[in-house]
PDB file of C-alpha atoms and ligand atoms in Angstrom:
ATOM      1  CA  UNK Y   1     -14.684  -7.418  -4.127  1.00 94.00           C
ATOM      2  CA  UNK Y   2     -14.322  -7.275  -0.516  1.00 95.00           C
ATOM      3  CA  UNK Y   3     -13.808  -9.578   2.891  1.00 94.00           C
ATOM      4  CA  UNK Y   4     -13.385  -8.895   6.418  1.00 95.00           C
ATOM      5  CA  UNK Y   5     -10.458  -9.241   8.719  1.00 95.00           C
ATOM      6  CA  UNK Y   6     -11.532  -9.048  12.477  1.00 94.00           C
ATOM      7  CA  UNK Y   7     -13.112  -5.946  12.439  1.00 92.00           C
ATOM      8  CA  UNK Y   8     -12.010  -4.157   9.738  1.00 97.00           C
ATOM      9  CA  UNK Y   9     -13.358  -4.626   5.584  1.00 97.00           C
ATOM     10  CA  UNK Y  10     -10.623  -5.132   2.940  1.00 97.00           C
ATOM     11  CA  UNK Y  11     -11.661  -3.991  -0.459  1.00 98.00           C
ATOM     12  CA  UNK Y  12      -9.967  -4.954  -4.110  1.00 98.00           C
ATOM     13  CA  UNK Y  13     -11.175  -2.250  -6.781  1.00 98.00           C
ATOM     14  CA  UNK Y  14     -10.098  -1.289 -10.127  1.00 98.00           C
ATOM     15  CA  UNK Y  15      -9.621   2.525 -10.445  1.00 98.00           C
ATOM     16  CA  UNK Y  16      -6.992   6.034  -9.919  1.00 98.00           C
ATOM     17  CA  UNK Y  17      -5.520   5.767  -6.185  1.00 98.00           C
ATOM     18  CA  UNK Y  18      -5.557   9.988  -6.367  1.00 98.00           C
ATOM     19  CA  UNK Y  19      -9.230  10.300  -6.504  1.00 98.00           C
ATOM     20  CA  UNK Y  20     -10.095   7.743  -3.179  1.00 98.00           C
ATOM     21  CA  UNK Y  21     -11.779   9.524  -0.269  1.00 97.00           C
ATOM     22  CA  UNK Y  22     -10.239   7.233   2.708  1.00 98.00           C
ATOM     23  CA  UNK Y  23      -8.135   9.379   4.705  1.00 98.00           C
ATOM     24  CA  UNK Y  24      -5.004   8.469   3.639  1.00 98.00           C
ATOM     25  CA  UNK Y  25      -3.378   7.118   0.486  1.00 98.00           C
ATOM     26  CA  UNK Y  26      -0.380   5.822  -0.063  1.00 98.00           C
ATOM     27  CA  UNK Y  27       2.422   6.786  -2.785  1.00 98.00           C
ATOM     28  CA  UNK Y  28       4.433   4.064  -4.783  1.00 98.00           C
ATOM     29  CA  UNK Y  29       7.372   6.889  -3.659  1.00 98.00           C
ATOM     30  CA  UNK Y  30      11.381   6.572  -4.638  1.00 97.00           C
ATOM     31  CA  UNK Y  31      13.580   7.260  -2.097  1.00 98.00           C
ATOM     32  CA  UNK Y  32      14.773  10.524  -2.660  1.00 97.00           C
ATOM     33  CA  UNK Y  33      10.329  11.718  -2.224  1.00 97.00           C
ATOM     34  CA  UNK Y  34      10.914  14.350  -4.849  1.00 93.00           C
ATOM     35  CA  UNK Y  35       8.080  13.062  -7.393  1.00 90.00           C
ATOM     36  CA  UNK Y  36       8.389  11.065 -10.180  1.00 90.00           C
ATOM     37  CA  UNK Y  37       6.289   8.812 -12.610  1.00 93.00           C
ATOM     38  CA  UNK Y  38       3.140   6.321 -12.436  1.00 96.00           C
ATOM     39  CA  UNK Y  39       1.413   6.658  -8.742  1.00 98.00           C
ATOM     40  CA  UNK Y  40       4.061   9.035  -7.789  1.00 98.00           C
ATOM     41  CA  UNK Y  41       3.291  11.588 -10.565  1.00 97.00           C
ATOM     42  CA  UNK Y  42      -0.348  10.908 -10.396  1.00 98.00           C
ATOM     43  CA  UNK Y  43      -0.421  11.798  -6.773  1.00 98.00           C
ATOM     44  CA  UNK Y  44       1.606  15.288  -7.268  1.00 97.00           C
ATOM     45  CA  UNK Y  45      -0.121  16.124 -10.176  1.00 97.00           C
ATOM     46  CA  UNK Y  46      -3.702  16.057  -8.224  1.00 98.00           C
ATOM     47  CA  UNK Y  47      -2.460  16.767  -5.201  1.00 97.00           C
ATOM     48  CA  UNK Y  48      -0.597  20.195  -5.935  1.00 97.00           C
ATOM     49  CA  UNK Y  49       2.838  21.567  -5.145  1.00 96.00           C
ATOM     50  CA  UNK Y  50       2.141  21.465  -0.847  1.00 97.00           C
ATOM     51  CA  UNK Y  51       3.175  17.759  -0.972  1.00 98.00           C
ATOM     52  CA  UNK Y  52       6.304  17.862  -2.613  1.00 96.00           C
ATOM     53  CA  UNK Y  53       7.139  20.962  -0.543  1.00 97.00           C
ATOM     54  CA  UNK Y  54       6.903  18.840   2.802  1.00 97.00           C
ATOM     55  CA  UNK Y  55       8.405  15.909   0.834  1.00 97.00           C
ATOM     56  CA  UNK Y  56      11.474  18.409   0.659  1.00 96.00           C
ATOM     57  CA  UNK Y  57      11.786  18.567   4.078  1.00 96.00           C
ATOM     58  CA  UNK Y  58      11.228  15.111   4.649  1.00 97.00           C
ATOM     59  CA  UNK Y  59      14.855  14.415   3.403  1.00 94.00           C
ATOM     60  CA  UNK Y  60      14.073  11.072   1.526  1.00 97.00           C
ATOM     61  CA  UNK Y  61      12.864   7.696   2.874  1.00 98.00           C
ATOM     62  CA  UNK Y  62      15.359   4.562   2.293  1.00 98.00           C
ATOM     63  CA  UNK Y  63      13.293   1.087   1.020  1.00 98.00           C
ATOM     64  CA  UNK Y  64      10.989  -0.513   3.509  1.00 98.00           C
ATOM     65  CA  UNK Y  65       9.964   2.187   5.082  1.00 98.00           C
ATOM     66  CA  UNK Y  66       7.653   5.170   4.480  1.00 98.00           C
ATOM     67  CA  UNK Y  67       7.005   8.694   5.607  1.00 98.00           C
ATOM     68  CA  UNK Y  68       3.445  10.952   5.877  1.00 98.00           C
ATOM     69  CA  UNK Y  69       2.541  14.525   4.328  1.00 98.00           C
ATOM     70  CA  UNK Y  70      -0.654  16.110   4.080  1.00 98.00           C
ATOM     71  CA  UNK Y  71      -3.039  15.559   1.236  1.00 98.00           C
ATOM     72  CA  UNK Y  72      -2.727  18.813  -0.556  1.00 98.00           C
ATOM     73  CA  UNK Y  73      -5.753  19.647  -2.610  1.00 98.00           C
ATOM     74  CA  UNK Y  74      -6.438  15.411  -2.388  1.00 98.00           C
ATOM     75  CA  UNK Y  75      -9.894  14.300  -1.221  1.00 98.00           C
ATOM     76  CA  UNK Y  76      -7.691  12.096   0.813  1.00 98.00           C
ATOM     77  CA  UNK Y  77      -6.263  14.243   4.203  1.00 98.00           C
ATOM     78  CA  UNK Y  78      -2.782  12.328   4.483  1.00 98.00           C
ATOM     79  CA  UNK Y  79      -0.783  10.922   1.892  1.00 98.00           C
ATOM     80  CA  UNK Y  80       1.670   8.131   3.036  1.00 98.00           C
ATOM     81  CA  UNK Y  81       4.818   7.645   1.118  1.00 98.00           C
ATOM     82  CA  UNK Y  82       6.053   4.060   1.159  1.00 98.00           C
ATOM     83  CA  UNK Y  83       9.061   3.053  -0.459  1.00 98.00           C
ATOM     84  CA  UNK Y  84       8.838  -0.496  -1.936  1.00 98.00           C
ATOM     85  CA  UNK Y  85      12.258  -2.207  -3.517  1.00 98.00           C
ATOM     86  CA  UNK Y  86      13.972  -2.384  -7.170  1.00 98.00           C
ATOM     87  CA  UNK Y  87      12.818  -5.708  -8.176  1.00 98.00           C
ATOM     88  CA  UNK Y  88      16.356  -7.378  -9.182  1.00 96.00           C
ATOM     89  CA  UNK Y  89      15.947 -11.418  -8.544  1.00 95.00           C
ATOM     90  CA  UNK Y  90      13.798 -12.126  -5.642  1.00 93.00           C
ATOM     91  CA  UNK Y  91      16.325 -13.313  -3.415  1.00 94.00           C
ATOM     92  CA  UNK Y  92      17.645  -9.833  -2.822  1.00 95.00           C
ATOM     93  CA  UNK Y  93      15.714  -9.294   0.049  1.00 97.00           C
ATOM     94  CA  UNK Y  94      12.867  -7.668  -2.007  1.00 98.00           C
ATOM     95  CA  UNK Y  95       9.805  -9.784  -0.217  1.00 98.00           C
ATOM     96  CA  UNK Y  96      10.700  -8.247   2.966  1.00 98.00           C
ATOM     97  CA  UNK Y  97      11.286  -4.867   1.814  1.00 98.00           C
ATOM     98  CA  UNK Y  98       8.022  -4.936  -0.189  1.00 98.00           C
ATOM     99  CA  UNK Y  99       6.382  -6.701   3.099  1.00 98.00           C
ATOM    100  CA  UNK Y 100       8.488  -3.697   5.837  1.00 98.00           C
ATOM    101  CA  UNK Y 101       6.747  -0.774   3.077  1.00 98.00           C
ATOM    102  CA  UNK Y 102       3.201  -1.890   3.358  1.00 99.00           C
ATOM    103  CA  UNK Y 103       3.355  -2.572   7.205  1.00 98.00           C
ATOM    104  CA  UNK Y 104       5.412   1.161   8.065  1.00 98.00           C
ATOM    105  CA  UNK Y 105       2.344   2.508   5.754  1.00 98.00           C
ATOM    106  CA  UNK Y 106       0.388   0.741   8.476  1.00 98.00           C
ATOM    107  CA  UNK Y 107       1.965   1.489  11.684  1.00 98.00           C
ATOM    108  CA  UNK Y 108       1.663   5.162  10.327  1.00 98.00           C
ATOM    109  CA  UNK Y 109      -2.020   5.577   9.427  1.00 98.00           C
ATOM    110  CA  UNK Y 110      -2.719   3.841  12.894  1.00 97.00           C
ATOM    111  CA  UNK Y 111      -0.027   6.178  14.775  1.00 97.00           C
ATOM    112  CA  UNK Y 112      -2.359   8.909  13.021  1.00 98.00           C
ATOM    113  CA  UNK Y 113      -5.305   8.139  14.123  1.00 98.00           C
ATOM    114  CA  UNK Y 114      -6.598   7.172  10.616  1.00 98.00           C
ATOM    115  CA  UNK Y 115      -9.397   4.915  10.275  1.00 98.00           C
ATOM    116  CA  UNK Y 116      -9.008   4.063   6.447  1.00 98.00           C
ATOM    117  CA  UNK Y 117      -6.201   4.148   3.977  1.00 98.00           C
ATOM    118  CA  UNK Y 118      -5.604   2.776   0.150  1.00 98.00           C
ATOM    119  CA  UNK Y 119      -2.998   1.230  -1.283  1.00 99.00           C
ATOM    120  CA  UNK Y 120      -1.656   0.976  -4.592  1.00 98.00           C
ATOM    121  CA  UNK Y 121       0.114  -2.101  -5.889  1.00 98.00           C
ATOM    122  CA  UNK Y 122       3.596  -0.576  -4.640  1.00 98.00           C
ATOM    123  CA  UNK Y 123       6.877  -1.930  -6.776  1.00 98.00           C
ATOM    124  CA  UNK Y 124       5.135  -3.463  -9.797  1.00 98.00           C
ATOM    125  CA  UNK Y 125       5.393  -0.435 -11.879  1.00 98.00           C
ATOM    126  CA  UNK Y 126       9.089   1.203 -13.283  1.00 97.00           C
ATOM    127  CA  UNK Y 127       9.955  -1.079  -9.813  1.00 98.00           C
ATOM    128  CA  UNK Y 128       9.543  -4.274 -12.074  1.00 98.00           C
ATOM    129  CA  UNK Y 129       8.233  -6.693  -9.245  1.00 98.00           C
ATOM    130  CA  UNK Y 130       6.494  -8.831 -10.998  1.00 98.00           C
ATOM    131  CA  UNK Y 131       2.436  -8.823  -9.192  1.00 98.00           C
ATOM    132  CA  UNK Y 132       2.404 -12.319  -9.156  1.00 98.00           C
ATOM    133  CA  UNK Y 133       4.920 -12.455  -6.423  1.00 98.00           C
ATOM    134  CA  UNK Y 134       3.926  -9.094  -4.784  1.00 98.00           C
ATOM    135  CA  UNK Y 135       0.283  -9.513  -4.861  1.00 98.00           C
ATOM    136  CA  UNK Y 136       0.621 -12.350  -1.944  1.00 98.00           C
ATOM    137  CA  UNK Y 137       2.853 -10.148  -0.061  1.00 98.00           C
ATOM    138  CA  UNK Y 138       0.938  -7.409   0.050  1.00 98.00           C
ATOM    139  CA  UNK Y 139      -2.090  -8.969   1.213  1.00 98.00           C
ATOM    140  CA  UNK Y 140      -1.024 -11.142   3.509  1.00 98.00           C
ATOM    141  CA  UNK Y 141       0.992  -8.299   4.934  1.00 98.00           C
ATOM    142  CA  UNK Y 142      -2.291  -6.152   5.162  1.00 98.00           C
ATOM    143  CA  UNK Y 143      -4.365  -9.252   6.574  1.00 97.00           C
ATOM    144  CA  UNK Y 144      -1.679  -9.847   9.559  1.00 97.00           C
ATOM    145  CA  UNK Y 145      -1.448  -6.803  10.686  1.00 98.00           C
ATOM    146  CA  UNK Y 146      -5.137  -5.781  10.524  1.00 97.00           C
ATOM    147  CA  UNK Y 147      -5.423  -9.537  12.330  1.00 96.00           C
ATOM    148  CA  UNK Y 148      -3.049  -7.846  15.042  1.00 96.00           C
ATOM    149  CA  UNK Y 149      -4.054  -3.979  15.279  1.00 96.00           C
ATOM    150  CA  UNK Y 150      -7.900  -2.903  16.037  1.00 94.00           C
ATOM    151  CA  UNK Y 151      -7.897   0.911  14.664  1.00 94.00           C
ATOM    152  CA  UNK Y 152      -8.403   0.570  10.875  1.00 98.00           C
ATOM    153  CA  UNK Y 153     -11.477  -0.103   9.584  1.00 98.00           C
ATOM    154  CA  UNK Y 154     -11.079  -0.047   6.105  1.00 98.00           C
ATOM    155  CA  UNK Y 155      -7.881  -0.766   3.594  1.00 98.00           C
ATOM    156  CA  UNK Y 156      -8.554  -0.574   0.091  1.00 98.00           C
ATOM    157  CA  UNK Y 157      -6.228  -1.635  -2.275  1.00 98.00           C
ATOM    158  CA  UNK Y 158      -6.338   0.445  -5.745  1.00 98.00           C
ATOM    159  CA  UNK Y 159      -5.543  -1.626  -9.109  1.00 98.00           C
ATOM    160  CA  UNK Y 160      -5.174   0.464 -12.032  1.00 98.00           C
ATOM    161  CA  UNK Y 161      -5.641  -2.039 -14.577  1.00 97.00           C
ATOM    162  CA  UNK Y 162      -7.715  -5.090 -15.106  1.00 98.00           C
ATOM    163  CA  UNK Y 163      -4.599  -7.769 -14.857  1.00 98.00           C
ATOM    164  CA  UNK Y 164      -3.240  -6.173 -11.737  1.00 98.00           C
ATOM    165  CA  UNK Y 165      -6.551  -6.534 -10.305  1.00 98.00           C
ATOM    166  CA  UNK Y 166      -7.270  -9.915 -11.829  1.00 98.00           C
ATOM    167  CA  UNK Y 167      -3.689 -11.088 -10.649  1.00 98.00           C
ATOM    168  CA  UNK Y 168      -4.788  -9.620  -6.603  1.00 98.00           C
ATOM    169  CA  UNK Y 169      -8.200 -11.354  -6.965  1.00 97.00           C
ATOM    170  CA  UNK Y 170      -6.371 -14.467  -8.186  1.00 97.00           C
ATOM    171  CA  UNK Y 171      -3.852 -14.368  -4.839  1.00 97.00           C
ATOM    172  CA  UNK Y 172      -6.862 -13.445  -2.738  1.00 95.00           C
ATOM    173  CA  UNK Y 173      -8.257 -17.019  -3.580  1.00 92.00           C
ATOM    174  CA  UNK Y 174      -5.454 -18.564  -3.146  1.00 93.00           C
ATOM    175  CA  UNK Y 175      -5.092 -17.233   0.395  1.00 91.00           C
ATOM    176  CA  UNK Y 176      -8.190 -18.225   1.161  1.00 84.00           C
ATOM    177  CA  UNK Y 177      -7.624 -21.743   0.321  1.00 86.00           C
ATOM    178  CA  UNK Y 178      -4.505 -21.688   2.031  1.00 81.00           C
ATOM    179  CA  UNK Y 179      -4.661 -23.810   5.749  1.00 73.00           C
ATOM    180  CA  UNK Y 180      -5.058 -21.685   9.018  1.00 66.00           C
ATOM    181  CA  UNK Y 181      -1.365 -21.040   9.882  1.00 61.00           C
ATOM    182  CA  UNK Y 182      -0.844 -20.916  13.898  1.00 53.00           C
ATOM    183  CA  UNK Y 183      -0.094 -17.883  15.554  1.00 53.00           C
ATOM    184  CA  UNK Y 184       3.515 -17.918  15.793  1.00 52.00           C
ATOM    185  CA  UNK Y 185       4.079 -18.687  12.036  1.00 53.00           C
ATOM    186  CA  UNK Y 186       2.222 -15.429  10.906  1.00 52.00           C
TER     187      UNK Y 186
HETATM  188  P1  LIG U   1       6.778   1.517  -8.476  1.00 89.78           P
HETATM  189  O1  LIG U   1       7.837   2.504  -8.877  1.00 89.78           O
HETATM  190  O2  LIG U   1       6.724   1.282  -6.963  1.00 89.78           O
HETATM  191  O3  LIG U   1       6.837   0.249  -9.261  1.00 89.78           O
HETATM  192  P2  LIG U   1       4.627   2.675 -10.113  1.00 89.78           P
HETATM  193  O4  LIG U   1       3.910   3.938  -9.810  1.00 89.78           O
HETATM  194  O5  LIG U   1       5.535   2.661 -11.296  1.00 89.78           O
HETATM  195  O6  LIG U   1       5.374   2.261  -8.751  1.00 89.78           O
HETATM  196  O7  LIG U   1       3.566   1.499 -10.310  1.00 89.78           O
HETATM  197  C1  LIG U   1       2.896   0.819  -9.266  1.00 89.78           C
HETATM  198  C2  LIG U   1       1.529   0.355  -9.726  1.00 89.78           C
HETATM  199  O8  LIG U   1       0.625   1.467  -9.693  1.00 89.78           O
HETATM  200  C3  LIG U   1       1.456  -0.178 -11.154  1.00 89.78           C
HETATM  201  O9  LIG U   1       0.591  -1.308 -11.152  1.00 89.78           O
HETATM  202  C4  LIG U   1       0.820   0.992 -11.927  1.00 89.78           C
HETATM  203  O10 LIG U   1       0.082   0.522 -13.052  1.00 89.78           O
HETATM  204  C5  LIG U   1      -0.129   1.532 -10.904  1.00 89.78           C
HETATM  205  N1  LIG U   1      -0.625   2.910 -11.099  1.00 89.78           N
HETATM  206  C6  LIG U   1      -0.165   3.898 -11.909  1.00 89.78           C
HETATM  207  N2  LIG U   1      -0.922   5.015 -11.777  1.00 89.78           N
HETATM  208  C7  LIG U   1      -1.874   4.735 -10.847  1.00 89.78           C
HETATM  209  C8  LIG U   1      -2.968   5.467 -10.277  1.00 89.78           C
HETATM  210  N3  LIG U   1      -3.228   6.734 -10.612  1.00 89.78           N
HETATM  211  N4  LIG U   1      -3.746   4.832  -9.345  1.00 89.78           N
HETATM  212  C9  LIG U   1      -3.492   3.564  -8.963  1.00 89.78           C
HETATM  213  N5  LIG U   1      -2.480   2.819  -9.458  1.00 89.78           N
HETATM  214  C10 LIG U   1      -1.684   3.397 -10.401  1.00 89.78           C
END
């Protein structure tokens, strides 16, 4: 499914983050960038050895934030790495980690240039954030700043599995129903 933010299309699909043609895609990374499992393997394992070789010299990337490397052999040219928090009890400042990795993937496909960019559901895998409470965050993150910033015209957010991408369609209602907030409350 898909919806529009000012100018730019959102789009929820079911499907394998490494083989999306935007120009960026971003990596559910760990901190220390060196590879590891789920999106993080996925991407490496498509993407070749170049990756993790600039990820090397990246020096790591703490939670909240998120770094850029090429796309290796990727259709995609960039791949961002954003690193969302350990899931622990909710009140651990997780939302706003989870909210900081999404937007710093932002701020860095726009610093680029980059005109589209998918996202995977960053911390609900080995992170154990349970996608009932990050699927809100992540779009509401996504909508606000696309509501804010005119250069991206397309995100795309990549569920691998038909309850992940039944839980984001489920959030995206709710949002919808949700009351215009003002301004200053976004
Ligand atoms: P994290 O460590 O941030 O939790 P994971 O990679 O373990 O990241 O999982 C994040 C989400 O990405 C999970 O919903 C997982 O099912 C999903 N996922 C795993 N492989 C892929 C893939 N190739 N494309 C898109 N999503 C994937």
């Amino acid at each position: 499914m898909e919806f529009r933010v000012e100018n730019a299309r959102v789009e929820l699909v079911q499907g394998d983050i490494t083989r999306q043609d935007t120009d960026a895609i971003v990596n559910a990374a760990n901190p220390g960038l060196m590879g590891g499992g789920g999106v993080d393997g996925a991407i490496h394992r498509a993407g070749g050895p170049e990756i993790l070789e600039e990820c090397r010299r990246l020096g790591g990337c703490p939670p909240g934030e998120a770094r850029i490397t090429t796309g290796g052999r990727l259709a995609a040219r960039y791949v961002i790495h954003a690193v969302g928090p350990v899931y622990y009890n909710g009140t651990s400042g997780e939302p706003e980690k989870l909210a900081s990795a999404y937007r710093c993937s932002l701020t860095l496909a726009d610093t680029h240039g980059l005109r589209s960019v998918s996202f995977p559901s960053i911390s609900t895998g080995n992170y154990g954030y349970p996608v009932e409470q990050a699927a809100p965050i992540a779009l509401r993150t996504v909508i606000d700043y696309l509501r804010r910033h005119p250069g991206l015209e397309l995100v795309r957010f990549v569920l691998y599995d038909t309850p992940t991408y039944a839980v984001y369609e489920a959030a995206l209602h709710t949002l919808a129903a949700e009351p215009a907030r003002p301004q200053a409350e976004r």
